[in-house]
Amino acid sequence: MSALPLNGVVVLEFSQYLSGPSAALRLADLGARVIKIERPNTGDAGRKLAIKDLWVDDNSLLFHTINRNKESFTADLKNPEDISIIKKLIAKSDVLIHNFRPDVMGKNGLDYKTVQQINPRLIYAEISGYGKNGPWKNKPGQDLLLQSITGLAYTTGNGTNGPVPFGISIADILAGSQLVQGILGGLIRRSKTGKGALIEVSLMESLLDFQFELLTTYFANNEQPLRSKVANGQPLLSAPYGIYQTKDSYIALAMMDIHVLADTIHCGALKHFPKENAFALRDEIKTVLVEHLQTETTAYWLAALQEAGLWAMEVLNWDEMTDHPGYNALEMEQTIHAGGKTIVTTRCPIRINGQRLTADKAAPQLGEQNEKIRKELEVIS
Amino acid sequence: MSALPLNGVVVLEFSQYLSGPSAALRLADLGARVIKIERPNTGDAGRKLAIKDLWVDDNSLLFHTINRNKESFTADLKNPEDISIIKKLIAKSDVLIHNFRPDVMGKNGLDYKTVQQINPRLIYAEISGYGKNGPWKNKPGQDLLLQSITGLAYTTGNGTNGPVPFGISIADILAGSQLVQGILGGLIRRSKTGKGALIEVSLMESLLDFQFELLTTYFANNEQPLRSKVANGQPLLSAPYGIYQTKDSYIALAMMDIHVLADTIHCGALKHFPKENAFALRDEIKTVLVEHLQTETTAYWLAALQEAGLWAMEVLNWDEMTDHPGYNALEMEQTIHAGGKTIVTTRCPIRINGQRLTADKAAPQLGEQNEKIRKELEVIS
């Protein structure tokens, strides 16, 4: 491949933690030059946020994971001299990302209206928690809290449970991903109009969009989705959709005709349920399956189900997955060298012209590119 | 806003169900003209896939939700005449999306190598289940199955449960979203190089990318993430992160100092745990919290926690959320008129220059634009 899509594009990242930095990471993977603008002395609070006490250098492994392939420039946004340098930098950049609460950038004279004067071609992209209006606008934009107020915690786990959150930061990742879409759209628009744009995404709107099938159904029938009480897979889907225990482990069954399933696994009791009741009687049907599937191993059932062309798979943990040739065929891992240590992490999931997008540059030390960037500004300005 | 980013871009969607169609829906929201290429007589199998038996016309509500703002053109890909029309259409298009199994497009002479000859500027974008190599390449690319083999089902629910799937089609949505990123990147690259590109995403790589923090941690310490046995929120996070029952409902607690929490909710027993053990002793700490938080209402706890600046929110279901001014301030709903009926659905979560992106054109009837598109081809060619 001759060139990455975003070669030559300069992105300023005023962001902390996950949503903003993950958006900028994707832009870097696609070829952009990403400069983190960080507070002097401390920087992105994510630098000191360690999971399981795993550190690479002064910075946590977590920070390195999200901020590889970026540069770092420190500036005190309360200091007029620093602001004037930042404005010079903005004048030379293509994209600005921030995930601060609504009024923070404005207080420092870095709101869209102001910086648009400096650079009318700038794509100014922001992630908020709950949008910029309404009673929640100043609430903490934190992933679990957004899952909790958007109904999402009632999609997962069985109906006999209380609300169950997703075990990964879904709002951060989706909002970051949609911000990237908006930024790329803005760049395409600019190539035609010559004009920059303001791109806005919020964690809340991202989680509502994520539930679009479920919300549209709810708007139509005014009935709240109910989780199956047994082996819930998705609140709107019929039996057998879900994960079941077997004699030795677990098995996942997707959508399938319950009578074909009955024949395939020799479960006469299943035949008593009319096919058209696979949603209405899903708890009863699944209860029969729970009992029946425990009588044989996962391998036994899989052989029969896959032979019949039914959609079923084993359920793997990370040890089992990473040992499997199906995982290794993807070559999803990449290696980064940072501070004398080796970090193994995942690569960008997008391939272009058959090429896997990897980027093995380590995350920057705080202010690592201060001098370089100051020189560039002198040279260019 | 003068123009949507993708005005003038033509997208051919050879896709069914959710992942491919959701990617094309986003492109349509951003201004592209999307033409679904469908089999005569039946079309996208999603047309007949109804949830809760909700129909708009001959097509399910679900189909309308995912395929609004598109056109439909029918073609039999086994018929040489139809293929020749499709190739004419490809010659005039900018983007082609498909989510068939690896060899389907090739069998019909529509693989990337072939169509690249017809249109070297085409962005050819494909979603597979498991990539195009490896032992799983022909397995069904279905969301629950992908969740099951990538470890994801072990992130959610408590450690005392078996694997618990996410209640929304996470792999489809993420892969669709990443495909959009790749397509937009491809269009940007084309504007500089004049060349099209092959963009590939798989459901499996999308779910591995989604777990990038967790996998990087696993690669570093070789320990599989373990879910908390009590109120699990995220396998790598310390107490109190999770959702708890109160006297009258539930409450979500995000990251916070357990001693500040103890003072705020007057829970002396919490003080006995050293702060630095908030991960190692999370089950014990959470057990204390489960007991204590049941003694007062959600409103009571929230008042105290929010006063102290701690990150906590109520847990809402869809009735409660849609009644809340915080939801209504977002104006996330839009109305579509289809076949004499009104559909209320969600809009695109991205805003450009303050404008919410809505698109109220109903999903097409099967082959609705056949005549129009045939005429355009005659006129242009």
mmCIF file of C-alpha atoms in Angstrom, chain A residues 154-157 214 224-228 232-238 241 279 282, chain B residues 51-52 166-168 318:
data_model
loop_
_atom_site.group_PDB
_atom_site.id
_atom_site.type_symbol
_atom_site.label_atom_id
_atom_site.label_comp_id
_atom_site.label_asym_id
_atom_site.label_seq_id
_atom_site.Cartn_x
_atom_site.Cartn_y
_atom_site.Cartn_z
ATOM 1 C CA TYR A 154 -31.533 -4.305 31.423
ATOM 2 C CA THR A 155 -30.532 -6.040 28.171
ATOM 3 C CA THR A 156 -28.014 -8.437 29.665
ATOM 4 C CA GLY A 157 -28.139 -11.270 32.175
ATOM 5 C CA LEU A 214 -34.642 -2.279 20.630
ATOM 6 C CA GLN A 224 -40.355 -2.596 27.561
ATOM 7 C CA PRO A 225 -38.055 -5.377 26.369
ATOM 8 C CA LEU A 226 -37.917 -8.245 28.841
ATOM 9 C CA ARG A 227 -34.929 -10.452 29.282
ATOM 10 C CA SER A 228 -35.500 -14.173 29.092
ATOM 11 C CA ASN A 232 -30.872 -14.751 28.004
ATOM 12 C CA GLY A 233 -28.971 -13.843 24.830
ATOM 13 C CA GLN A 234 -30.891 -10.800 23.561
ATOM 14 C CA PRO A 235 -34.202 -9.577 25.008
ATOM 15 C CA LEU A 236 -35.991 -9.553 21.642
ATOM 16 C CA LEU A 237 -34.957 -12.984 20.388
ATOM 17 C CA SER A 238 -36.712 -16.350 20.515
ATOM 18 C CA TYR A 241 -30.762 -17.938 21.469
ATOM 19 C CA PHE A 279 -40.614 -16.306 21.531
ATOM 20 C CA ARG A 282 -38.874 -19.084 25.321
ATOM 21 C CA ILE B 51 -39.243 -9.079 16.144
ATOM 22 C CA LYS B 52 -42.334 -9.420 18.341
ATOM 23 C CA PHE B 166 -24.004 -8.944 25.896
ATOM 24 C CA GLY B 167 -27.723 -8.425 25.218
ATOM 25 C CA ILE B 168 -27.150 -6.382 22.038
ATOM 26 C CA TRP B 318 -36.638 2.500 29.120
#
